[in-house]
Amino acid sequence: MNLILLQPDEWLDDTHATVRDPRRLRHLVDVHRATPGDSLTVGALDGLMGRGELLALSDGEARFRVTLDREPPAPLPVHLLLALPRPRMLARTLEHVSALGVKRVTLMHTRRVEKSYWQSPELKPEKIRQHLLLGLEQARDTRLPEITLETRFRPFVEDRLPALLEGRRGLLAHPGLAQACPRAITEPTLLAIGPEGGFVDYEVERFLELGFEGIHLGERILRVETAVTALLARLF
Amino acid sequence: MNLILLQPDEWLDDTHATVRDPRRLRHLVDVHRATPGDSLTVGALDGLMGRGELLALSDGEARFRVTLDREPPAPLPVHLLLALPRPRMLARTLEHVSALGVKRVTLMHTRRVEKSYWQSPELKPEKIRQHLLLGLEQARDTRLPEITLETRFRPFVEDRLPALLEGRRGLLAHPGLAQACPRAITEPTLLAIGPEGGFVDYEVERFLELGFEGIHLGERILRVETAVTALLARLF
């Protein structure tokens, strides 16, 4: 936790806030070894960042005087289309992408996504939100990513994907496609990444027909969570 | 498991091999749904890759006729110096770096590495080897990385690090250092990455004195496993 991310209901007034949840209180005590008078990095959810002076710390509450004075880091110019990973990998991947600065993620169904994954408790909004918050706290960012679920491939690709692609460069990452992953791009991008086992040919064809460029990361086949981080780090 | 990696004791003769361990047998049956006649990607540990025709599959054994005819993917030209992460993160990080093509890793002590981590069962050679093998099986590679442990910072940095740096470009990744992480480099590199909480100033100074260039990945502070993948993907 490199940032204390203050939620709307944690503000007492414009310059004071309290943290009461056990996870962050424990972290303040055990890891930061915080004592009153300490100054810590804080941020307002979806707002500015700054410093929080710890005024009081008890078993049930930490109270801060807060000064917010700077913007959070710039987001990555990417909307990530990710075939729904298995639940444990989803959890870690959401933390990675949130920490790396992705602000829009669509989790989509594809042929090789196991249908049971859509029933996972990891997809409950509160669980998703928790992983995203952990990523923001890690990276020192305040803007919560938006997550959309698309449980059917064809209606999504036919009805909604063309509009998402407008004004964005579409990149389809899949082993064996033609082009090496570009580097250091800056334009708005729609990046599609398949499930373990990859997209099936039919899916690859649909994306390419819509105007996506097929890209690869080399001969090595990476796990989804490794591939997501590697692609984002190389692209932007 | 995208490659069946054959160990020296699994060869019957020059062209036949058997796999007997339950993990890979189960994977062949449950995930690959392999049946005799199928052709699968195989490799010889530290050797060539090719195809294995499944001749027989029983509860206790899979027997292959093997043709090896191509080199594994090129390694990354990097020796990774990694402050020992906490055990669960070490396990995942070893899989990531093995999959990404790193062939030399030194796990080192620094001020902010908890001493107890050096007692973890994850550091047993057999555990380390298992994580590295999983990375090779994932990425389709055959060459096992070499791992060295350096449990004391000063003797390592003073006595052995200068020789490691000879003929290599030293890069020290640490938030706040001067230079943005370079991209697409090809020269032999020695890449140092700190623990959760980072290097302390004294350590940063030692590396810089030896000729390391200080690099950063931007404002965001990443977890070690995310940072390792992001750095390798951006550098090479």
Short mmCIF file of C-alpha atoms in Angstrom, two decimals:
data_model
loop_
_atom_site.label_atom_id
_atom_site.label_comp_id
_atom_site.label_asym_id
_atom_site.label_seq_id
_atom_site.Cartn_x
_atom_site.Cartn_y
_atom_site.Cartn_z
CA MET A 1 0.00 0.00 0.00
CA ASN A 2 1.96 2.97 -1.31
CA LEU A 3 -1.07 5.29 -1.27
CA ILE A 4 -4.00 5.59 1.13
CA LEU A 5 -6.94 5.87 -1.23
CA LEU A 6 -9.75 7.75 0.47
CA GLN A 7 -13.30 6.77 -0.47
CA PRO A 8 -16.12 9.33 -0.58
CA ASP A 9 -17.61 8.12 2.73
CA GLU A 10 -14.27 8.48 4.54
CA TRP A 11 -14.17 12.28 4.37
CA LEU A 12 -15.21 14.21 7.49
CA ASP A 13 -14.88 17.60 5.79
CA ASP A 14 -12.77 19.08 2.98
CA THR A 15 -9.46 18.46 4.73
CA HIS A 16 -10.04 15.61 7.18
CA ALA A 17 -10.65 11.94 6.58
CA THR A 18 -10.74 8.71 8.59
CA VAL A 19 -9.81 5.17 7.63
CA ARG A 20 -11.62 2.44 9.58
CA ASP A 21 -11.30 -0.80 7.65
CA PRO A 22 -9.12 -3.42 9.37
CA ARG A 23 -6.99 -4.22 6.30
CA ARG A 24 -5.60 -0.72 5.90
CA LEU A 25 -5.38 -0.04 9.63
CA ARG A 26 -3.33 -3.20 10.06
CA HIS A 27 -1.09 -2.17 7.16
CA LEU A 28 -0.55 1.28 8.67
CA VAL A 29 0.49 -0.27 11.97
CA ASP A 30 2.39 -3.37 10.86
CA VAL A 31 4.11 -2.23 7.66
CA HIS A 32 4.27 1.56 7.82
CA ARG A 33 4.65 1.52 11.64
CA ALA A 34 2.85 4.85 11.44
CA THR A 35 2.56 7.14 14.43
CA PRO A 36 0.74 10.47 14.81
CA GLY A 37 2.64 13.23 13.07
CA ASP A 38 3.73 11.01 10.17
CA SER A 39 3.01 12.24 6.67
CA LEU A 40 1.77 9.63 4.18
CA THR A 41 0.87 9.64 0.50
CA VAL A 42 -2.90 9.85 0.12
CA GLY A 43 -5.36 10.27 -2.73
CA ALA A 44 -9.05 10.89 -3.20
CA LEU A 45 -10.77 8.14 -5.16
CA ASP A 46 -11.07 9.40 -8.77
CA GLY A 47 -9.48 12.68 -7.66
CA LEU A 48 -6.20 14.34 -6.72
CA MET A 49 -3.27 13.01 -4.72
CA GLY A 50 -1.31 14.62 -1.92
CA ARG A 51 -0.19 14.16 1.67
CA GLY A 52 -2.05 13.07 4.76
CA GLU A 53 -0.76 13.97 8.19
CA LEU A 54 -1.75 11.26 10.65
CA LEU A 55 -3.53 13.07 13.51
CA ALA A 56 -4.66 10.09 15.56
CA LEU A 57 -4.41 6.33 15.34
CA SER A 58 -6.40 3.89 17.46
CA ASP A 59 -7.48 0.27 17.12
CA GLY A 60 -10.54 1.29 15.17
CA GLU A 61 -9.58 4.41 13.27
CA ALA A 62 -6.85 6.47 11.65
CA ARG A 63 -7.59 10.18 11.25
CA PHE A 64 -5.74 12.36 8.72
CA ARG A 65 -5.41 16.03 7.85
CA VAL A 66 -5.25 15.94 4.07
CA THR A 67 -3.70 18.26 1.47
CA LEU A 68 -4.43 17.30 -2.14
CA ASP A 69 -2.30 19.11 -4.69
CA ARG A 70 -1.36 16.95 -7.67
CA GLU A 71 -2.80 14.88 -10.46
CA PRO A 72 -2.47 11.08 -10.38
CA PRO A 73 -0.15 9.53 -13.02
CA ALA A 74 -1.33 9.60 -16.64
CA PRO A 75 -3.46 6.61 -17.66
CA LEU A 76 -2.40 4.31 -20.49
CA PRO A 77 -4.27 5.18 -23.73
CA VAL A 78 -5.70 1.67 -23.97
CA HIS A 79 -8.98 -0.16 -23.72
CA LEU A 80 -8.16 -3.78 -22.91
CA LEU A 81 -10.34 -6.57 -24.33
CA LEU A 82 -9.45 -9.63 -22.34
CA ALA A 83 -10.89 -13.11 -22.73
CA LEU A 84 -12.08 -13.97 -19.22
CA PRO A 85 -9.18 -15.75 -17.44
CA ARG A 86 -9.68 -18.43 -14.81
CA PRO A 87 -10.62 -16.90 -11.48
CA ARG A 88 -7.25 -16.85 -9.70
CA MET A 89 -5.52 -15.45 -12.75
CA LEU A 90 -8.31 -12.89 -13.19
CA ALA A 91 -7.70 -11.60 -9.67
CA ARG A 92 -3.97 -11.10 -10.24
CA THR A 93 -4.45 -9.71 -13.75
CA LEU A 94 -6.90 -7.07 -12.50
CA GLU A 95 -4.31 -5.94 -9.96
CA HIS A 96 -1.58 -5.81 -12.61
CA VAL A 97 -3.64 -3.82 -15.14
CA SER A 98 -4.92 -1.44 -12.50
CA ALA A 99 -1.35 -0.83 -11.29
CA LEU A 100 -0.10 -0.35 -14.86
CA GLY A 101 -2.65 2.40 -15.57
CA VAL A 102 -5.30 0.71 -17.73
CA LYS A 103 -8.66 2.49 -17.24
CA ARG A 104 -11.03 0.47 -19.39
CA VAL A 105 -11.27 -3.31 -19.47
CA THR A 106 -13.83 -5.49 -21.22
CA LEU A 107 -13.84 -9.11 -20.05
CA MET A 108 -15.26 -11.14 -22.92
CA HIS A 109 -16.31 -14.66 -23.65
CA THR A 110 -14.49 -16.62 -26.36
CA ARG A 111 -14.63 -20.27 -27.42
CA ARG A 112 -11.83 -21.36 -25.10
CA VAL A 113 -13.14 -19.55 -22.01
CA GLU A 114 -14.67 -22.17 -19.72
CA LYS A 115 -18.31 -21.27 -19.20
CA SER A 116 -18.01 -21.97 -15.47
CA TYR A 117 -15.63 -19.01 -15.11
CA TRP A 118 -18.59 -16.68 -15.56
CA GLN A 119 -20.11 -18.06 -12.35
CA SER A 120 -17.00 -17.34 -10.27
CA PRO A 121 -17.41 -15.20 -7.13
CA GLU A 122 -14.32 -13.30 -8.39
CA LEU A 123 -16.66 -11.59 -10.89
CA LYS A 124 -18.85 -10.01 -8.20
CA PRO A 125 -18.55 -6.22 -8.48
CA GLU A 126 -17.20 -5.92 -4.93
CA LYS A 127 -14.45 -8.48 -5.59
CA ILE A 128 -13.47 -6.83 -8.86
CA ARG A 129 -13.43 -3.44 -7.19
CA GLN A 130 -11.22 -4.75 -4.40
CA HIS A 131 -8.58 -6.02 -6.83
CA LEU A 132 -8.63 -2.76 -8.76
CA LEU A 133 -8.22 -0.75 -5.54
CA LEU A 134 -5.22 -2.89 -4.55
CA GLY A 135 -3.62 -2.06 -7.91
CA LEU A 136 -4.22 1.67 -7.41
CA GLU A 137 -2.84 1.58 -3.85
CA GLN A 138 0.26 -0.23 -5.13
CA ALA A 139 0.95 2.10 -8.06
CA ARG A 140 -0.13 5.38 -6.39
CA ASP A 141 -3.06 6.15 -8.63
CA THR A 142 -6.60 7.27 -7.82
CA ARG A 143 -8.71 6.63 -10.92
CA LEU A 144 -10.68 3.41 -10.72
CA PRO A 145 -10.77 1.44 -14.01
CA GLU A 146 -14.16 0.63 -15.55
CA ILE A 147 -14.85 -3.04 -16.14
CA THR A 148 -17.47 -4.32 -18.58
CA LEU A 149 -18.52 -7.95 -18.96
CA GLU A 150 -19.45 -9.39 -22.36
CA THR A 151 -20.70 -12.92 -21.86
CA ARG A 152 -21.43 -13.69 -25.54
CA PHE A 153 -18.78 -13.36 -28.25
CA ARG A 154 -20.85 -12.82 -31.40
CA PRO A 155 -23.27 -10.16 -30.20
CA PHE A 156 -20.34 -8.29 -28.67
CA VAL A 157 -18.14 -8.47 -31.75
CA GLU A 158 -20.95 -7.74 -34.20
CA ASP A 159 -22.95 -5.12 -32.32
CA ARG A 160 -20.60 -3.27 -29.98
CA LEU A 161 -16.98 -3.85 -31.01
CA PRO A 162 -17.10 -1.68 -34.19
CA ALA A 163 -18.07 1.36 -32.10
CA LEU A 164 -15.26 0.68 -29.59
CA LEU A 165 -12.80 0.56 -32.46
CA GLU A 166 -13.76 3.99 -33.77
CA GLY A 167 -10.86 6.37 -33.19
CA ARG A 168 -8.69 3.60 -31.78
CA ARG A 169 -5.91 1.44 -33.22
CA GLY A 170 -7.03 -2.17 -32.89
CA LEU A 171 -4.33 -4.67 -31.94
CA LEU A 172 -4.96 -8.39 -31.63
CA ALA A 173 -2.23 -10.19 -29.69
CA HIS A 174 -2.01 -13.86 -30.60
CA PRO A 175 0.99 -16.17 -31.08
CA GLY A 176 1.86 -16.66 -34.74
CA LEU A 177 0.26 -13.50 -36.13
CA ALA A 178 2.19 -11.43 -38.65
CA GLN A 179 3.59 -8.36 -36.95
CA ALA A 180 5.96 -8.03 -34.00
CA CYS A 181 4.41 -6.07 -31.14
CA PRO A 182 5.00 -2.34 -31.84
CA ARG A 183 6.85 -0.27 -29.26
CA ALA A 184 6.27 3.09 -27.63
CA ILE A 185 3.00 3.92 -29.35
CA THR A 186 0.93 6.82 -28.08
CA GLU A 187 -2.38 6.68 -29.95
CA PRO A 188 -5.63 5.42 -28.40
CA THR A 189 -5.54 1.64 -28.65
CA LEU A 190 -7.95 -1.26 -28.34
CA LEU A 191 -5.87 -4.29 -27.35
CA ALA A 192 -7.42 -7.78 -27.57
CA ILE A 193 -5.81 -10.68 -25.68
CA GLY A 194 -7.08 -14.27 -25.82
CA PRO A 195 -7.60 -16.91 -23.16
CA GLU A 196 -5.22 -19.73 -22.13
CA GLY A 197 -5.11 -21.81 -25.30
CA GLY A 198 -5.63 -18.72 -27.46
CA PHE A 199 -8.32 -17.46 -29.76
CA VAL A 200 -9.74 -19.96 -32.27
CA ASP A 201 -9.25 -19.21 -35.99
CA TYR A 202 -12.82 -18.00 -36.39
CA GLU A 203 -12.30 -15.40 -33.67
CA VAL A 204 -8.97 -14.22 -35.11
CA GLU A 205 -10.67 -13.76 -38.50
CA ARG A 206 -13.51 -11.69 -37.02
CA PHE A 207 -11.03 -9.30 -35.35
CA LEU A 208 -8.87 -8.98 -38.48
CA GLU A 209 -11.96 -8.32 -40.65
CA LEU A 210 -12.90 -5.45 -38.37
CA GLY A 211 -9.49 -3.88 -38.92
CA PHE A 212 -7.43 -5.16 -35.98
CA GLU A 213 -3.70 -5.64 -36.68
CA GLY A 214 -2.42 -9.05 -35.64
CA ILE A 215 0.64 -8.82 -33.38
CA HIS A 216 2.84 -11.29 -31.50
CA LEU A 217 5.43 -11.25 -28.72
CA GLY A 218 7.78 -13.80 -30.29
CA GLU A 219 7.97 -17.58 -30.23
CA ARG A 220 7.36 -17.94 -26.51
CA ILE A 221 3.84 -18.70 -25.35
CA LEU A 222 3.15 -16.73 -22.19
CA ARG A 223 0.54 -17.13 -19.50
CA VAL A 224 -2.21 -14.56 -19.75
CA GLU A 225 -1.05 -12.52 -16.77
CA THR A 226 2.54 -12.44 -18.04
CA ALA A 227 1.41 -11.58 -21.58
CA VAL A 228 -0.84 -8.72 -20.43
CA THR A 229 1.98 -7.03 -18.50
CA ALA A 230 4.55 -7.69 -21.24
CA LEU A 231 2.28 -6.29 -23.98
CA LEU A 232 1.39 -3.15 -22.03
CA ALA A 233 5.04 -2.51 -21.11
CA ARG A 234 6.22 -2.92 -24.67
CA LEU A 235 3.38 -1.04 -26.38
CA PHE A 236 3.32 2.11 -24.22
CA MET B 1 2.05 -27.22 -20.59
CA ASN B 2 2.80 -26.28 -24.20
CA LEU B 3 5.89 -28.48 -24.38
CA ILE B 4 6.70 -31.87 -22.90
CA LEU B 5 10.18 -31.36 -21.54
CA LEU B 6 12.03 -34.69 -21.44
CA GLN B 7 14.55 -35.16 -18.64
CA PRO B 8 17.73 -37.22 -19.16
CA ASP B 9 16.32 -40.21 -17.22
CA GLU B 10 13.16 -40.31 -19.34
CA TRP B 11 14.90 -41.44 -22.55
CA LEU B 12 14.71 -45.14 -23.45
CA ASP B 13 16.99 -44.74 -26.48
CA ASP B 14 17.81 -42.00 -29.00
CA THR B 15 14.24 -41.72 -30.30
CA HIS B 16 11.95 -43.02 -27.54
CA ALA B 17 11.07 -41.54 -24.18
CA THR B 18 8.53 -42.14 -21.42
CA VAL B 19 6.83 -39.71 -19.06
CA ARG B 20 5.72 -41.20 -15.73
CA ASP B 21 5.14 -38.35 -13.32
CA PRO B 22 1.48 -37.88 -12.31
CA ARG B 23 1.38 -34.13 -12.98
CA ARG B 24 2.25 -34.35 -16.66
CA LEU B 25 0.29 -37.59 -17.22
CA ARG B 26 -2.81 -35.92 -15.79
CA HIS B 27 -2.24 -32.87 -17.97
CA LEU B 28 -1.90 -35.05 -21.08
CA VAL B 29 -5.19 -36.77 -20.28
CA ASP B 30 -7.28 -33.93 -18.84
CA VAL B 31 -6.12 -30.92 -20.83
CA HIS B 32 -4.60 -32.26 -24.05
CA ARG B 33 -7.07 -35.22 -24.12
CA ALA B 34 -4.19 -37.02 -25.84
CA THR B 35 -4.68 -40.40 -27.49
CA PRO B 36 -2.12 -42.67 -29.18
CA GLY B 37 -1.19 -41.33 -32.60
CA ASP B 38 -1.30 -37.69 -31.46
CA SER B 39 1.74 -35.56 -32.19
CA LEU B 40 2.81 -33.19 -29.41
CA THR B 41 5.53 -30.56 -29.01
CA VAL B 42 8.45 -32.00 -27.05
CA GLY B 43 11.94 -30.92 -26.11
CA ALA B 44 15.03 -32.41 -24.53
CA LEU B 45 16.08 -30.62 -21.36
CA ASP B 46 18.92 -28.23 -22.34
CA GLY B 47 18.67 -29.56 -25.92
CA LEU B 48 16.62 -29.40 -29.11
CA MET B 49 12.86 -29.26 -29.61
CA GLY B 50 10.65 -31.24 -31.96
CA ARG B 51 7.65 -33.54 -32.10
CA GLY B 52 6.67 -36.56 -30.05
CA GLU B 53 4.24 -39.11 -31.42
CA LEU B 54 2.30 -40.65 -28.56
CA LEU B 55 2.73 -44.41 -28.94
CA ALA B 56 1.01 -45.61 -25.78
CA LEU B 57 -0.74 -44.01 -22.82
CA SER B 58 -1.69 -45.83 -19.62
CA ASP B 59 -2.38 -44.80 -16.04
CA GLY B 60 1.30 -44.93 -15.21
CA GLU B 61 3.12 -44.00 -18.38
CA ALA B 62 3.09 -42.12 -21.69
CA ARG B 63 5.51 -43.41 -24.33
CA PHE B 64 6.64 -41.23 -27.24
CA ARG B 65 8.58 -41.63 -30.49
CA VAL B 66 10.57 -38.40 -30.63
CA THR B 67 12.02 -36.37 -33.50
CA LEU B 68 14.14 -33.40 -32.41
CA ASP B 69 14.94 -30.95 -35.17
CA ARG B 70 15.01 -27.35 -34.02
CA GLU B 71 16.64 -24.97 -31.59
CA PRO B 72 14.68 -23.57 -28.65
CA PRO B 73 13.85 -19.84 -28.77
CA ALA B 74 16.74 -17.42 -28.28
CA PRO B 75 17.45 -16.49 -24.66
CA LEU B 76 17.26 -12.91 -23.45
CA PRO B 77 20.77 -11.39 -23.18
CA VAL B 78 20.31 -10.63 -19.52
CA HIS B 79 21.59 -11.68 -16.14
CA LEU B 80 18.94 -10.74 -13.59
CA LEU B 81 19.99 -9.59 -10.10
CA LEU B 82 16.87 -9.78 -8.03
CA ALA B 83 16.50 -8.91 -4.36
CA LEU B 84 14.94 -12.04 -2.87
CA PRO B 85 11.13 -11.58 -2.99
CA ARG B 86 8.78 -13.05 -0.40
CA PRO B 87 8.23 -16.75 -1.02
CA ARG B 88 4.93 -16.72 -2.91
CA MET B 89 6.09 -13.91 -5.15
CA LEU B 90 9.43 -15.69 -5.69
CA ALA B 91 7.59 -18.74 -7.00
CA ARG B 92 5.57 -16.78 -9.53
CA THR B 93 8.52 -14.57 -10.50
CA LEU B 94 10.70 -17.61 -11.25
CA GLU B 95 7.98 -18.93 -13.57
CA HIS B 96 7.66 -15.56 -15.32
CA VAL B 97 11.41 -15.08 -15.86
CA SER B 98 11.88 -18.66 -17.02
CA ALA B 99 9.01 -18.25 -19.51
CA LEU B 100 10.39 -14.92 -20.72
CA GLY B 101 13.79 -16.41 -21.57
CA VAL B 102 16.07 -15.26 -18.74
CA LYS B 103 18.91 -17.78 -18.30
CA ARG B 104 20.84 -16.39 -15.35
CA VAL B 105 19.34 -15.14 -12.10
CA THR B 106 21.12 -14.10 -8.92
CA LEU B 107 18.83 -13.82 -5.89
CA MET B 108 20.51 -11.40 -3.52
CA HIS B 109 20.06 -10.06 -0.03
CA THR B 110 19.44 -6.34 0.45
CA ARG B 111 18.47 -4.27 3.49
CA ARG B 112 14.74 -4.55 2.88
CA VAL B 113 14.71 -8.31 2.23
CA GLU B 114 13.29 -9.98 5.32
CA LYS B 115 15.92 -12.37 6.68
CA SER B 116 13.27 -15.07 7.20
CA TYR B 117 12.77 -15.31 3.42
CA TRP B 118 16.14 -17.07 3.18
CA GLN B 119 14.71 -19.91 5.27
CA SER B 120 11.73 -20.48 2.99
CA PRO B 121 11.20 -23.97 1.55
CA GLU B 122 10.67 -22.21 -1.79
CA LEU B 123 14.45 -21.80 -1.95
CA LYS B 124 15.15 -25.53 -1.93
CA PRO B 125 16.83 -26.47 -5.24
CA GLU B 126 14.03 -28.89 -6.13
CA LYS B 127 11.35 -26.23 -5.60
CA ILE B 128 13.27 -23.65 -7.62
CA ARG B 129 13.82 -26.18 -10.39
CA GLN B 130 10.12 -27.03 -10.46
CA HIS B 131 9.10 -23.40 -10.99
CA LEU B 132 11.72 -22.95 -13.71
CA LEU B 133 10.53 -26.11 -15.49
CA LEU B 134 6.92 -24.84 -15.40
CA GLY B 135 8.09 -21.65 -17.09
CA LEU B 136 9.92 -23.60 -19.80
CA GLU B 137 6.91 -25.88 -20.40
CA GLN B 138 4.69 -22.80 -20.69
CA ALA B 139 6.92 -20.89 -23.11
CA ARG B 140 8.20 -23.86 -25.14
CA ASP B 141 11.84 -23.61 -24.20
CA THR B 142 14.33 -26.25 -23.09
CA ARG B 143 17.25 -24.43 -21.47
CA LEU B 144 17.04 -24.38 -17.69
CA PRO B 145 18.06 -21.03 -16.12
CA GLU B 146 20.90 -21.01 -13.60
CA ILE B 147 20.06 -19.58 -10.20
CA THR B 148 22.66 -18.32 -7.74
CA LEU B 149 21.96 -17.22 -4.15
CA GLU B 150 23.86 -14.34 -2.57
CA THR B 151 22.84 -14.10 1.06
CA ARG B 152 25.08 -11.15 2.01
CA PHE B 153 24.95 -7.83 0.16
CA ARG B 154 28.39 -6.37 0.78
CA PRO B 155 30.60 -9.35 -0.02
CA PHE B 156 28.56 -9.93 -3.16
CA VAL B 157 28.72 -6.34 -4.36
CA GLU B 158 32.36 -5.84 -3.46
CA ASP B 159 33.86 -9.18 -4.41
CA ARG B 160 31.76 -10.69 -7.20
CA LEU B 161 29.59 -8.01 -8.81
CA PRO B 162 32.45 -6.20 -10.62
CA ALA B 163 33.30 -9.40 -12.52
CA LEU B 164 29.63 -9.97 -13.45
CA LEU B 165 29.50 -6.45 -14.84
CA GLU B 166 32.47 -6.98 -17.17
CA GLY B 167 31.21 -6.99 -20.76
CA ARG B 168 27.65 -6.21 -19.65
CA ARG B 169 25.59 -3.04 -19.50
CA GLY B 170 24.54 -2.59 -15.89
CA LEU B 171 21.01 -1.27 -15.33
CA LEU B 172 19.59 -0.54 -11.89
CA ALA B 173 15.79 -0.28 -11.91
CA HIS B 174 14.49 1.83 -9.04
CA PRO B 175 11.65 4.38 -8.85
CA GLY B 176 12.90 7.93 -9.06
CA LEU B 177 16.23 7.29 -10.80
CA ALA B 178 17.26 9.51 -13.68
CA GLN B 179 16.74 7.70 -16.95
CA ALA B 180 13.57 6.23 -18.46
CA CYS B 181 13.90 2.50 -19.10
CA PRO B 182 15.57 2.05 -22.52
CA ARG B 183 13.77 0.05 -25.20
CA ALA B 184 14.78 -2.71 -27.58
CA ILE B 185 18.38 -3.04 -26.47
CA THR B 186 20.39 -6.02 -27.65
CA GLU B 187 23.67 -5.93 -25.71
CA PRO B 188 24.46 -8.24 -22.79
CA THR B 189 22.83 -6.70 -19.74
CA LEU B 190 23.00 -7.04 -15.98
CA LEU B 191 19.64 -5.87 -14.62
CA ALA B 192 19.25 -5.20 -10.88
CA ILE B 193 15.77 -5.02 -9.33
CA GLY B 194 15.10 -4.26 -5.68
CA PRO B 195 12.74 -5.75 -3.10
CA GLU B 196 9.25 -4.57 -2.10
CA GLY B 197 10.03 -1.20 -0.57
CA GLY B 198 13.01 -0.72 -2.89
CA PHE B 199 16.74 -0.46 -2.46
CA VAL B 200 18.01 1.82 0.31
CA ASP B 201 20.11 4.85 -0.70
CA TYR B 202 23.35 3.16 0.31
CA GLU B 203 22.63 0.26 -2.03
CA VAL B 204 21.69 2.53 -4.92
CA GLU B 205 24.98 4.40 -4.46
CA ARG B 206 27.02 1.19 -4.52
CA PHE B 207 25.47 0.13 -7.81
CA LEU B 208 25.89 3.55 -9.41
CA GLU B 209 29.54 3.72 -8.28
CA LEU B 210 30.21 0.43 -10.04
CA GLY B 211 28.89 1.87 -13.29
CA PHE B 212 25.22 0.83 -13.29
CA GLU B 213 22.83 3.25 -15.05
CA GLY B 214 19.81 4.13 -12.92
CA ILE B 215 16.53 3.58 -14.79
CA HIS B 216 12.84 3.88 -13.92
CA LEU B 217 9.50 2.73 -15.34
CA GLY B 218 7.63 5.97 -14.61
CA GLU B 219 5.74 7.30 -11.62
CA ARG B 220 3.90 4.10 -10.85
CA ILE B 221 5.33 1.80 -8.19
CA LEU B 222 4.88 -1.79 -9.32
CA ARG B 223 4.98 -5.04 -7.42
CA VAL B 224 8.19 -6.96 -7.99
CA GLU B 225 6.61 -9.58 -10.22
CA THR B 226 4.90 -6.94 -12.38
CA ALA B 227 8.07 -4.84 -12.54
CA VAL B 228 10.26 -7.77 -13.59
CA THR B 229 7.99 -8.68 -16.51
CA ALA B 230 7.47 -5.04 -17.52
CA LEU B 231 11.22 -4.29 -17.47
CA LEU B 232 12.15 -7.37 -19.50
CA ALA B 233 9.40 -6.70 -22.06
CA ARG B 234 10.42 -3.10 -22.50
CA LEU B 235 14.19 -3.61 -22.50
CA PHE B 236 14.41 -6.51 -24.99
#
